[in-house]
CSV table of C-alpha atoms in Angstrom, one decimal:
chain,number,residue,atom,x,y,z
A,213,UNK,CA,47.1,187.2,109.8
A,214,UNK,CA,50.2,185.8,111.2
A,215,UNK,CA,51.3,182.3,112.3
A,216,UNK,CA,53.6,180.8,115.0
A,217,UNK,CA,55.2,177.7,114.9
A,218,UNK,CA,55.2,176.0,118.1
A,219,UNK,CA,58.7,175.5,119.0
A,220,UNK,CA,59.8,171.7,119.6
A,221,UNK,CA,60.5,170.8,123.3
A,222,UNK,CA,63.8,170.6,124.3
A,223,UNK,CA,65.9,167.5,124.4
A,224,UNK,CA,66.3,165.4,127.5
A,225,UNK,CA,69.2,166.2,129.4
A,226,UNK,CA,72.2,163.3,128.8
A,227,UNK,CA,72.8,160.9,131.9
A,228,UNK,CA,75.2,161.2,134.8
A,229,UNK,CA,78.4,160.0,133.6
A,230,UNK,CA,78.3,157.6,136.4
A,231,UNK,CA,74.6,156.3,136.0
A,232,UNK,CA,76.2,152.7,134.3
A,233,UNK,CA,78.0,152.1,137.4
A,234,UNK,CA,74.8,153.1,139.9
A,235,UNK,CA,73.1,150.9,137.4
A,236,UNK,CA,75.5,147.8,137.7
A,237,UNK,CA,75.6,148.0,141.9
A,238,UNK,CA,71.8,147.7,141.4
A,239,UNK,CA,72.1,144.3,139.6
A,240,UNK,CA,74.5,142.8,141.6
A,241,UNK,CA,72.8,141.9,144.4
A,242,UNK,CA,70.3,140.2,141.9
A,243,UNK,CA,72.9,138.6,140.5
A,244,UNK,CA,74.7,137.1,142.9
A,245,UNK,CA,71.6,135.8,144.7
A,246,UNK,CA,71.2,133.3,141.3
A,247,UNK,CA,72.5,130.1,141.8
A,248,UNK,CA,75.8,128.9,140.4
A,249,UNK,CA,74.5,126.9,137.8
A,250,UNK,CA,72.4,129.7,136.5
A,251,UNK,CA,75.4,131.4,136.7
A,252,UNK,CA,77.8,129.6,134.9
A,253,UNK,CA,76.1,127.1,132.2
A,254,UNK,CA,75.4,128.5,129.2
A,255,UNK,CA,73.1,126.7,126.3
A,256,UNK,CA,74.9,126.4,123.2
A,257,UNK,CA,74.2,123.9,120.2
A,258,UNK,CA,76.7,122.0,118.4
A,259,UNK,CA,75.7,121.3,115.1
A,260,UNK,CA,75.0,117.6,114.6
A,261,UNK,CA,76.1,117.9,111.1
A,262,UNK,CA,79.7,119.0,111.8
A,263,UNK,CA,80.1,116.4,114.7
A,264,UNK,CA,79.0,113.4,112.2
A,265,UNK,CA,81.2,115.0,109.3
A,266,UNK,CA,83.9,115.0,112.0
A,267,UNK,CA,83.8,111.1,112.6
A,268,UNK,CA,83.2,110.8,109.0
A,269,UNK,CA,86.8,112.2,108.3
A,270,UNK,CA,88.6,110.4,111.1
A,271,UNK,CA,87.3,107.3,109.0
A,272,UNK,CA,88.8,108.3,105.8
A,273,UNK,CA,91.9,109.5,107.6
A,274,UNK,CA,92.7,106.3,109.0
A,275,UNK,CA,91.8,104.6,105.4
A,276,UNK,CA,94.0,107.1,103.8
A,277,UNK,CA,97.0,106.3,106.0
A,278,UNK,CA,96.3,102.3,106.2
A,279,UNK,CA,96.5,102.3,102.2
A,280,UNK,CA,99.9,103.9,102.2
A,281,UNK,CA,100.9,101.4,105.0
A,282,UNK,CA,99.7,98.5,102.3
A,283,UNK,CA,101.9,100.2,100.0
A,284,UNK,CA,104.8,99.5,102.0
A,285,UNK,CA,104.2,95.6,102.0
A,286,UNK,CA,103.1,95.2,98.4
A,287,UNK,CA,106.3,93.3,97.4
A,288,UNK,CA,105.9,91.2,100.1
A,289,UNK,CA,103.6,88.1,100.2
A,290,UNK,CA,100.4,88.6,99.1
A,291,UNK,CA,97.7,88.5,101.5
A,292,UNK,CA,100.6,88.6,104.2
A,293,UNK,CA,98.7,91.6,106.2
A,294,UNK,CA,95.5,90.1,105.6
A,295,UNK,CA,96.2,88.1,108.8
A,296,UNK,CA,97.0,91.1,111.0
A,297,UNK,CA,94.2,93.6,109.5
A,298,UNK,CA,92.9,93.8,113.1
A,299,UNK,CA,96.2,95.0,114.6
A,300,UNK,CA,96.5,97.2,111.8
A,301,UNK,CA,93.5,99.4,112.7
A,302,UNK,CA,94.2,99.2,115.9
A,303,UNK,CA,98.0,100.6,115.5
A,304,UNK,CA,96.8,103.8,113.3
A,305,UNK,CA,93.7,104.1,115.6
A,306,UNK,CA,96.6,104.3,118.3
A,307,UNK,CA,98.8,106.6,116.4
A,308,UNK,CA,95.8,109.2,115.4
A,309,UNK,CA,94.8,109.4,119.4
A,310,UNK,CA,98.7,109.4,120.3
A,311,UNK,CA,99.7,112.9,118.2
A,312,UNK,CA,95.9,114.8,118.8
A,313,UNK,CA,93.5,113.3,122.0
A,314,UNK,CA,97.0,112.6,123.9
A,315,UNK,CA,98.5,116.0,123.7
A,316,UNK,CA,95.2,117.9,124.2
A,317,UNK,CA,94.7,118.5,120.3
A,318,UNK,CA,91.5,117.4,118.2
A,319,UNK,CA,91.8,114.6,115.5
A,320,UNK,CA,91.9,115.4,112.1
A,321,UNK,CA,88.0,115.5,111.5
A,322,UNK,CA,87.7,117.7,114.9
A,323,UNK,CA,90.4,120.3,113.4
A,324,UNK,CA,88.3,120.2,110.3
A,325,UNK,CA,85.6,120.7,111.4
A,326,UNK,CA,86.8,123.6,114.3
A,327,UNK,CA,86.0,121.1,117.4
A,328,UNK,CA,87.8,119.8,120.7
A,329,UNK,CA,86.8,117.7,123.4
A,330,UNK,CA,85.8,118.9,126.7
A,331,UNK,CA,85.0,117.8,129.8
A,332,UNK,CA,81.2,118.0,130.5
A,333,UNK,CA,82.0,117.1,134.5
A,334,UNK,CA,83.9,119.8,135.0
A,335,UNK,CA,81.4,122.5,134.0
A,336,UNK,CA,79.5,122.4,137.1
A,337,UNK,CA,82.3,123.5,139.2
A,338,UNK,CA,83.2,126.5,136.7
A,339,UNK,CA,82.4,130.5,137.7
A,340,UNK,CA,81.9,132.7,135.3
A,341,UNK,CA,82.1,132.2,131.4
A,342,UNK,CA,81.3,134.1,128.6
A,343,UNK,CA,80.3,131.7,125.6
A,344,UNK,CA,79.5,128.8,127.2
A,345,UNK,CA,82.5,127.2,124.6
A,346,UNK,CA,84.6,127.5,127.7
A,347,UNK,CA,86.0,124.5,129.7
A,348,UNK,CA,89.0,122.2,130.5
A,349,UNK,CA,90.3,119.1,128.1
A,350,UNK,CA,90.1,115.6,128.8
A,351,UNK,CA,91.9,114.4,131.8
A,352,UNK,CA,94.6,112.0,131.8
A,353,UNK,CA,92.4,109.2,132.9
A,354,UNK,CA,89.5,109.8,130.1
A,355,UNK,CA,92.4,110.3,127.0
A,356,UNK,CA,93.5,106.6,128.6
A,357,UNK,CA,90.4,105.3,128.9
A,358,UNK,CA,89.1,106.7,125.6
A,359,UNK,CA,92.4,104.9,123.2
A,360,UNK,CA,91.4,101.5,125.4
A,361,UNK,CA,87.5,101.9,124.8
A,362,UNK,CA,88.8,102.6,120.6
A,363,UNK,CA,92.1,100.7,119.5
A,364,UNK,CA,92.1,98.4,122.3
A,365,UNK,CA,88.0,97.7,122.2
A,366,UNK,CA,87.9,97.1,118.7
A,367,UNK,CA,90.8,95.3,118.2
A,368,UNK,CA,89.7,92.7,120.9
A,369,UNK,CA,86.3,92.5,119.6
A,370,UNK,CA,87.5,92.4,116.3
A,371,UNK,CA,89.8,89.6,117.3
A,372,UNK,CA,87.3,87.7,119.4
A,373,UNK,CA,84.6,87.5,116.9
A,374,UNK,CA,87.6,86.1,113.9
A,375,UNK,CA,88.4,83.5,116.5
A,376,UNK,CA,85.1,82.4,117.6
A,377,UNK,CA,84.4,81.9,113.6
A,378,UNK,CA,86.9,80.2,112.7
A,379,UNK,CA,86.8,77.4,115.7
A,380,UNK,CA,82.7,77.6,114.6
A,381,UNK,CA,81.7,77.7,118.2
A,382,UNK,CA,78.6,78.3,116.8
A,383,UNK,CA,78.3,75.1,114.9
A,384,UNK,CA,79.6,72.7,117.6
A,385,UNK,CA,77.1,71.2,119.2
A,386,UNK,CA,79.4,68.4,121.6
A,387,UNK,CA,81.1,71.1,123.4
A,388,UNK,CA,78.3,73.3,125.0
A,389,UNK,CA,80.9,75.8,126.9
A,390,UNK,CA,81.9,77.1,123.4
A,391,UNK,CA,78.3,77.1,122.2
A,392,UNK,CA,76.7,79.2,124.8
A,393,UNK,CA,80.2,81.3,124.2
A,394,UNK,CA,79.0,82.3,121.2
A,395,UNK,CA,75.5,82.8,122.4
A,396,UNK,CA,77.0,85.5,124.5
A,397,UNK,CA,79.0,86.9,122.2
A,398,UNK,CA,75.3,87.4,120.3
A,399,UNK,CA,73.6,88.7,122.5
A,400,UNK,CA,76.4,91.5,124.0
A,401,UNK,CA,76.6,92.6,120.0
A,402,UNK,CA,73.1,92.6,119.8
A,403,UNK,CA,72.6,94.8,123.1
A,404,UNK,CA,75.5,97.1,122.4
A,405,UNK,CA,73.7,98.0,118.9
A,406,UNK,CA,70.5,98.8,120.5
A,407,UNK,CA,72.4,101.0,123.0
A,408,UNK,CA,74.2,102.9,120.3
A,409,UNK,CA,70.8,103.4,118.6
A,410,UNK,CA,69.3,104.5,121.2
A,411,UNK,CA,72.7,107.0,122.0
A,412,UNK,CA,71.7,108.0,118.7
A,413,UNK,CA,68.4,109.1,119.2
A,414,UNK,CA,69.1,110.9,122.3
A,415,UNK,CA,72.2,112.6,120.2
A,416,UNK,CA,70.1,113.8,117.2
A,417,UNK,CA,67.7,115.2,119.9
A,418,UNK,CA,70.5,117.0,122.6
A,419,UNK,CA,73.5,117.2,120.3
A,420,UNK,CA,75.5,115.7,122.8
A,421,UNK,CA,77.7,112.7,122.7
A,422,UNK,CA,77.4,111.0,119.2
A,423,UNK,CA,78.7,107.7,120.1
A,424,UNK,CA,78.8,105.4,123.6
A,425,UNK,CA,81.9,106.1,124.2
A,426,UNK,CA,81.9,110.2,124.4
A,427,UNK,CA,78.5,109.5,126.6
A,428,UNK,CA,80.9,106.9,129.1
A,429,UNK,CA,83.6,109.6,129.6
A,430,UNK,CA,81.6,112.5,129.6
A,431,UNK,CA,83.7,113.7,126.8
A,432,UNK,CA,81.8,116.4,124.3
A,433,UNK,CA,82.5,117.9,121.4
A,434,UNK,CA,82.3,122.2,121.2
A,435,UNK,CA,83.8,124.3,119.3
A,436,UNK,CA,87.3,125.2,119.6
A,437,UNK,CA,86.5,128.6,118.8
A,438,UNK,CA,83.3,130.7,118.5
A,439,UNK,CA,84.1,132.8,115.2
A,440,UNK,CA,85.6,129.9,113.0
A,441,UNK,CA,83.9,128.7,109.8
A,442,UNK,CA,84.0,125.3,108.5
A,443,UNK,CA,87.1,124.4,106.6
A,444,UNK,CA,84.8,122.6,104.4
A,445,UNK,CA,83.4,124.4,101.4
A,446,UNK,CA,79.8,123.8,101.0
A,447,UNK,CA,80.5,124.6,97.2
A,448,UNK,CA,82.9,121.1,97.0
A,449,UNK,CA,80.3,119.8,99.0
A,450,UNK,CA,77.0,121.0,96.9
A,451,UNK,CA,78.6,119.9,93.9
A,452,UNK,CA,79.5,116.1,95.3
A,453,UNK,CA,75.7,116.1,95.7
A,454,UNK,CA,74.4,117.0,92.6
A,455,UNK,CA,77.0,114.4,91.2
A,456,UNK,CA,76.0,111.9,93.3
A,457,UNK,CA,72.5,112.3,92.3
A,458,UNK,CA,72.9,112.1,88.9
A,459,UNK,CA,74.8,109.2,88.7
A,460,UNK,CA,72.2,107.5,90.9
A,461,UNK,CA,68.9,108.8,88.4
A,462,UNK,CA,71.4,107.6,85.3
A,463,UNK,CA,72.2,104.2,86.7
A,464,UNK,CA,68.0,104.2,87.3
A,465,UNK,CA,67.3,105.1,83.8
A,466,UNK,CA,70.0,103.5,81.8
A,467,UNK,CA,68.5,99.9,82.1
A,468,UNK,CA,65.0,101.9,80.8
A,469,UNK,CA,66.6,102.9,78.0
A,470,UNK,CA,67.9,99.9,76.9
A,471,UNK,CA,65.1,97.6,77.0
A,472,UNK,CA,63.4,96.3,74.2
A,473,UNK,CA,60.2,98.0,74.9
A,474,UNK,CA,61.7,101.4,75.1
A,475,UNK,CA,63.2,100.5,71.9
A,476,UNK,CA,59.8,99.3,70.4
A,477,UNK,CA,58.3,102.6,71.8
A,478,UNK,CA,60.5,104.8,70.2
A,479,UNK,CA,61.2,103.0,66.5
A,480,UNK,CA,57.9,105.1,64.4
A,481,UNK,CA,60.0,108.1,65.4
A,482,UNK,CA,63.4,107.4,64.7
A,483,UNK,CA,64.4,108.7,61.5
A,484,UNK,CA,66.5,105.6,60.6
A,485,UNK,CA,64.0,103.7,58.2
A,486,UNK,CA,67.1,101.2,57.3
A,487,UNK,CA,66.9,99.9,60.7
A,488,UNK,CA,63.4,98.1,59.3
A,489,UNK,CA,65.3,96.1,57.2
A,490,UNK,CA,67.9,95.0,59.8
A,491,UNK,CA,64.9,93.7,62.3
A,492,UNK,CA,65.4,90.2,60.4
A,493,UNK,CA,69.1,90.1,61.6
A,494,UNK,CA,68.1,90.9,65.5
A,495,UNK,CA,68.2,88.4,68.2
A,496,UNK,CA,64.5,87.2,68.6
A,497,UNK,CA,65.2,87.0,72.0
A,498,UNK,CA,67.1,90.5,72.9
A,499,UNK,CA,65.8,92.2,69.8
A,500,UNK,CA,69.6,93.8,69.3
A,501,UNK,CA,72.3,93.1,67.2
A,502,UNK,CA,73.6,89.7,68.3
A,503,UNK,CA,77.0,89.5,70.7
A,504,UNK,CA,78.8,86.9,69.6
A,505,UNK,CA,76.2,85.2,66.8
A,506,UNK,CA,75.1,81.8,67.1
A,507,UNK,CA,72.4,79.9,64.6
A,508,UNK,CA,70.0,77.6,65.4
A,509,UNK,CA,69.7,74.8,63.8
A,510,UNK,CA,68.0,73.8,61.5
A,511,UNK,CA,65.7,76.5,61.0
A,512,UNK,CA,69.5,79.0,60.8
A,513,UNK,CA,67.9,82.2,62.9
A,514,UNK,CA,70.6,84.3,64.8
A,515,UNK,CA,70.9,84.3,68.2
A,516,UNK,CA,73.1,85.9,71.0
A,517,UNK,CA,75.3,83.3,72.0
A,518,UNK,CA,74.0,83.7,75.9
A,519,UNK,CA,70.5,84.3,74.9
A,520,UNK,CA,70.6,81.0,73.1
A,521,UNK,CA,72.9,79.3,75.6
A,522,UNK,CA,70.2,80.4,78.8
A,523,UNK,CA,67.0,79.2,77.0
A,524,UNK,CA,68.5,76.1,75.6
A,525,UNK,CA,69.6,75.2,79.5
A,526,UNK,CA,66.4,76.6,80.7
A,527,UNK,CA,63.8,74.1,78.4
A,528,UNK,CA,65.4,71.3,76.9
A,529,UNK,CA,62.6,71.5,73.8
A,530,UNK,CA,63.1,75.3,73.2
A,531,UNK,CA,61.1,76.6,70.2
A,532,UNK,CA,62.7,79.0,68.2
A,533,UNK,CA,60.4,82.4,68.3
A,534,UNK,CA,60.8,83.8,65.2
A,535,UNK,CA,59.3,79.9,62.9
A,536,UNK,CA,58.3,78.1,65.5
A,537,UNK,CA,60.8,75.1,64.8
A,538,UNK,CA,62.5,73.0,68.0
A,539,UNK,CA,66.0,73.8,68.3
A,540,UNK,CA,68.0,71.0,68.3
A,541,UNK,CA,71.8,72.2,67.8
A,542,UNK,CA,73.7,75.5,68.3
A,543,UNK,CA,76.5,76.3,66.0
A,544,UNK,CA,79.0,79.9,65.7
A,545,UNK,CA,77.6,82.0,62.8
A,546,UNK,CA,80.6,82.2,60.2
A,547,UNK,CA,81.9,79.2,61.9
């Protein structure tokens, strides 16, 4: 009895070397018949994170460099540059946006953080692009506008609201122009924070334009280039947080800790059994060792000196806890 295997069918024969390009003069009439905004615009997402972190950085910047500027005037007067804080910011909010938004390079946060400004109008009128990361800088007239919207904007609000404060145009009820002044003044704060919450909002939903100002000029923020990391490490940053954390819980649970209660709670299982002894010596008030010992006279029980002191002032006919007895003097134990 024999047996054949049935033989496996041949393999397909390879393409025409020239099938790609038959292929790509097939497409290109559907192509080209797509409008040019299907054509050119690209969706990309910009990670809200590293455009917060970004402004977050330009704040500490500026911090960084106004503390060494302080440093230069600390054997002057004090309280000499107190006066001109205002003008301060506003000269290092100048100099960051002179040496990186001026000469078409991103701020310190931005480089960080592998972002640049670009401008959103000019995207419509763009061909072809291959990332959609793609774009021209700021023009001239938005870098302008953008240092007068920052240094020159906050400095004059900054300025306007010191002034207003100190002639109280609030308080001055005889000269009604200067009142209803600062009624304005009110009410444009008030509306400007509602805007920038509502900017917020939209920018935690879009990821575009994270403050007013970006949304004004049409300026966004995408990244400078489409196979850079963050400089950050997330190890640093992981670490900060767990720090951070615990610091909070031990701040939470120190107080806890240190009550009298916990104290109470936990004294059948210490091991100490002098510290039964030394209960007479505690502050009836704290229950700890007394700071600073005071007695009460007559009846000669220790007290904390500010336990003593606050219940004293508190109730003029304060009973001592421990007997029972009125206190009538304080005087320094040893003393």
């Amino acid at each position: 009895m024999s047996s054949s295997n049935p033989s496996p069918p041949p393999p397909p024969p390879p393409p025409p070397e020239d099938e790609w390009i038959r292929t790509y003069l097939k497409f290109i009439p559907g192509w080209q018949s797509l409008p040019l905004s299907h054509q050119s615009m690209i969706p990309i997402s910009i990670s809200r994170v590293n455009q917060f972190d970004a402004a977050r950085l330009d704040i500490e910047m500026s911090a960084i460099l106004k503390e060494q500027l302080v440093k230069v005037f600390s054997l002057m007067k004090p309280g000499m540059l107190f006066q001109y804080e205002p003008e301060l910011d506003a000269f290092l909010e100048f100099l960051i946006w002179r040496f990186s938004i001026w000469v078409d390079k991103p701020t310190p946060g931005n480089a960080l953080m592998n972002l640049r400004y670009r401008d959103e109008r000019a995207m419509d009128s763009i061909g072809k692009v291959r990332t959609g990361l793609e774009g021209p800088g700021l023009t001239i007239a938005q870098k302008i506008w953008y240092c007068i919207a920052t240094a020159g904007g906050q400095y004059t609000w900054a300025r306007l609201q010191s002034f207003s404060a100190f002639r109280a145009w609030g308080d001055s009820e005889q000269r009604p122009l200067a009142r209803h002044a600062w009624i304005l003044i009110q009410r444009i704060e008030g509306l400007y924070k509602a805007a920038s919450f509502g900017n917020l909002l939209i920018f935690l939903y879009t990821g575009r334009f994270r403050n007013l100002i970006e949304r004004v000029l049409q300026a966004r923020l995408v990244y400078g280039s489409p196979n850079m990391n963050r400089a950050v490490s997330f190890e640093y940053m992981n670490r900060q947080l767990v720090w951070n954390e615990f610091s909070e819980m031990l701040l939470l649970l120190l107080p806890l800790l240190n009550s009298s209660s916990t104290k109470k709670l936990l004294s059948p299982f210490s091991k100490d059994k002098s510290s039964s002894s030394k209960v007479d010596d505690s502050c009836p008030i704290c229950q700890a060792i007394p700071t600073i010992p005071f007695l009460a006279l007559p009846c000669q029980h220790r007290y904390c000196y500010y336990c003593l002191s606050t219940r004293c002032a508190a109730a003029t006919s304060f009973r001592c806890p421990s007997c029972g007895e009125p206190v009538v003097a304080r005087q320094r134990h040893g003393g």
